[in-house]
Amino acid sequence: MIKKINHIGIAVKNLGLSSDVFSKLFEQSKPHTEVVPEQKATIAFYPVGESSIELIESTSNDSAISKFIEKRGEGIHHICLEVDDIKAEIVRLKNHEFQFVNDVPTAGGDGYWVVFLHPKSTNGVLIELCEKMK
Ligand code: ZN
């Protein structure tokens, strides 16, 4: 079951500069920041109500974020939907013929398992599913 929008991911070139902007926007001086080796990225979270805005900076030239910024520039990268059972959702969505970028959950940021649906099957929108690690 899909529970809520967990966060919206925004690809940025420079996390330090973008954090200055978003810290002013949300009046939060120090966002929670962490390195996510599995995604080759450093991320910063700004809580907004029950969701958050995730700024994503690449840590490698061959990462998905680097490629995204090369093609499209900075901006909204993905929408993350929080689910109660990620493996059940993968099966359910495959039955509806959705395609996945990866269909084995990996460690995302902030203590979540994550997978990505391929934008080919979701009208060009990259959708991340996440489930809180137990
Ligand atoms: Zn995300």
Coordinates of C-alpha atoms and ligand atoms in Angstrom, one line a residue:
M1 CA 0.0 0.0 0.0
I2 CA 1.2 3.5 -0.9
K3 CA 1.2 5.6 2.3
K4 CA 2.3 9.1 1.3
I5 CA 4.7 11.2 -0.7
N6 CA 7.9 10.8 1.4
H7 CA 10.0 13.3 -0.4
I8 CA 10.7 15.1 -3.7
G9 CA 14.2 14.8 -4.9
I10 CA 16.0 17.7 -6.5
A11 CA 19.2 17.3 -8.4
V12 CA 21.8 20.0 -7.7
K13 CA 25.3 20.7 -8.9
N14 CA 26.6 22.1 -5.6
L15 CA 25.0 21.1 -2.4
G16 CA 26.6 23.8 -0.4
L17 CA 25.3 26.6 -2.6
S18 CA 21.8 25.0 -2.9
S19 CA 21.6 24.4 0.9
D20 CA 22.1 28.2 1.4
V21 CA 19.1 28.8 -0.9
F22 CA 16.9 26.1 0.6
S23 CA 17.9 26.9 4.2
K24 CA 16.5 30.4 3.6
L25 CA 13.4 29.1 1.9
F26 CA 12.5 26.7 4.8
E27 CA 14.1 28.7 7.6
Q28 CA 16.2 25.6 8.6
S29 CA 19.9 26.3 9.1
K30 CA 21.3 22.8 9.1
P31 CA 19.7 20.1 7.0
H32 CA 20.3 16.5 7.8
T33 CA 23.0 15.5 5.4
E34 CA 24.4 12.1 4.5
V35 CA 26.5 10.3 1.9
V36 CA 24.7 7.5 0.1
P37 CA 27.4 5.3 -1.5
E38 CA 24.8 3.1 -3.2
Q39 CA 23.5 6.1 -5.1
K40 CA 26.9 7.8 -5.6
A41 CA 25.4 10.9 -4.0
T42 CA 25.3 13.2 -1.0
I43 CA 21.8 14.2 0.1
A44 CA 20.4 16.8 2.4
F45 CA 16.8 16.6 3.7
Y46 CA 14.5 19.5 4.6
P47 CA 11.4 18.3 6.4
V48 CA 8.2 20.0 5.2
G49 CA 5.2 18.7 7.1
E50 CA 5.0 15.0 6.7
S51 CA 7.2 15.0 3.6
S52 CA 10.6 16.5 2.8
I53 CA 12.6 18.0 0.1
E54 CA 15.8 16.0 -0.7
L55 CA 18.7 17.9 -2.4
I56 CA 21.0 15.4 -4.2
E57 CA 24.5 16.2 -5.3
S58 CA 26.5 13.6 -7.2
T59 CA 29.8 12.3 -5.8
S60 CA 30.9 10.7 -9.1
N61 CA 30.9 11.7 -12.8
D62 CA 29.3 8.4 -13.8
S63 CA 26.4 8.6 -11.3
A64 CA 22.7 8.8 -12.3
I65 CA 22.5 12.3 -10.9
S66 CA 25.5 13.5 -13.0
K67 CA 23.9 12.1 -16.1
F68 CA 20.6 13.7 -15.3
I69 CA 22.2 17.1 -14.8
E70 CA 24.2 16.8 -18.0
K71 CA 21.0 16.0 -20.0
R72 CA 18.4 18.2 -18.3
G73 CA 20.2 20.6 -15.9
E74 CA 19.3 21.0 -12.2
G75 CA 15.8 20.5 -11.1
I76 CA 13.2 18.0 -9.9
H77 CA 14.6 14.5 -10.3
H78 CA 12.1 12.2 -8.7
I79 CA 9.1 11.8 -6.5
C80 CA 9.4 9.3 -3.7
L81 CA 6.3 7.3 -2.5
E82 CA 6.5 5.6 0.9
V83 CA 5.1 2.1 1.0
D84 CA 4.4 -0.3 3.9
D85 CA 5.9 -3.3 2.1
I86 CA 8.3 -2.6 -0.8
K87 CA 8.6 -6.2 -2.0
A88 CA 4.8 -6.6 -2.2
E89 CA 4.6 -3.3 -4.1
I90 CA 7.3 -4.4 -6.6
V91 CA 5.3 -7.6 -7.3
R92 CA 2.0 -5.7 -7.5
L93 CA 3.4 -3.1 -9.9
K94 CA 5.1 -5.7 -12.1
N95 CA 1.8 -7.4 -12.5
H96 CA 0.6 -4.0 -13.9
E97 CA 3.6 -4.1 -16.3
F98 CA 5.5 -1.2 -14.7
Q99 CA 9.2 -1.4 -15.5
F100 CA 11.9 -0.8 -12.8
V101 CA 15.4 0.7 -13.0
N102 CA 16.3 -1.7 -10.1
D103 CA 13.8 -4.2 -8.6
V104 CA 16.0 -5.3 -5.7
P105 CA 15.7 -2.8 -2.8
T106 CA 19.0 -1.0 -1.9
A107 CA 19.9 1.3 1.0
G108 CA 18.7 4.8 0.2
G109 CA 19.2 7.7 2.6
D110 CA 17.7 8.2 6.0
G111 CA 17.2 4.5 6.9
Y112 CA 15.0 3.5 4.0
W113 CA 15.0 0.7 1.4
V114 CA 14.5 2.1 -2.1
V115 CA 13.8 1.0 -5.7
F116 CA 13.1 3.2 -8.8
L117 CA 10.4 2.7 -11.4
H118 CA 11.6 3.4 -14.9
P119 CA 10.3 6.8 -16.2
K120 CA 9.4 5.0 -19.5
S121 CA 6.4 3.4 -17.7
T122 CA 5.4 6.4 -15.7
N123 CA 5.0 9.2 -18.2
G124 CA 8.5 10.5 -17.9
V125 CA 8.5 10.8 -14.1
L126 CA 11.1 9.0 -12.1
I127 CA 9.3 7.4 -9.1
E128 CA 11.1 6.1 -6.1
L129 CA 9.4 3.7 -3.7
C130 CA 10.7 3.6 -0.1
E131 CA 10.1 1.5 3.0
K132 CA 11.5 2.4 6.4
M133 CA 14.1 -0.2 7.5
K134 CA 13.0 -2.2 10.5
Ligands
ZN1 ZN 14.8 10.1 -3.1

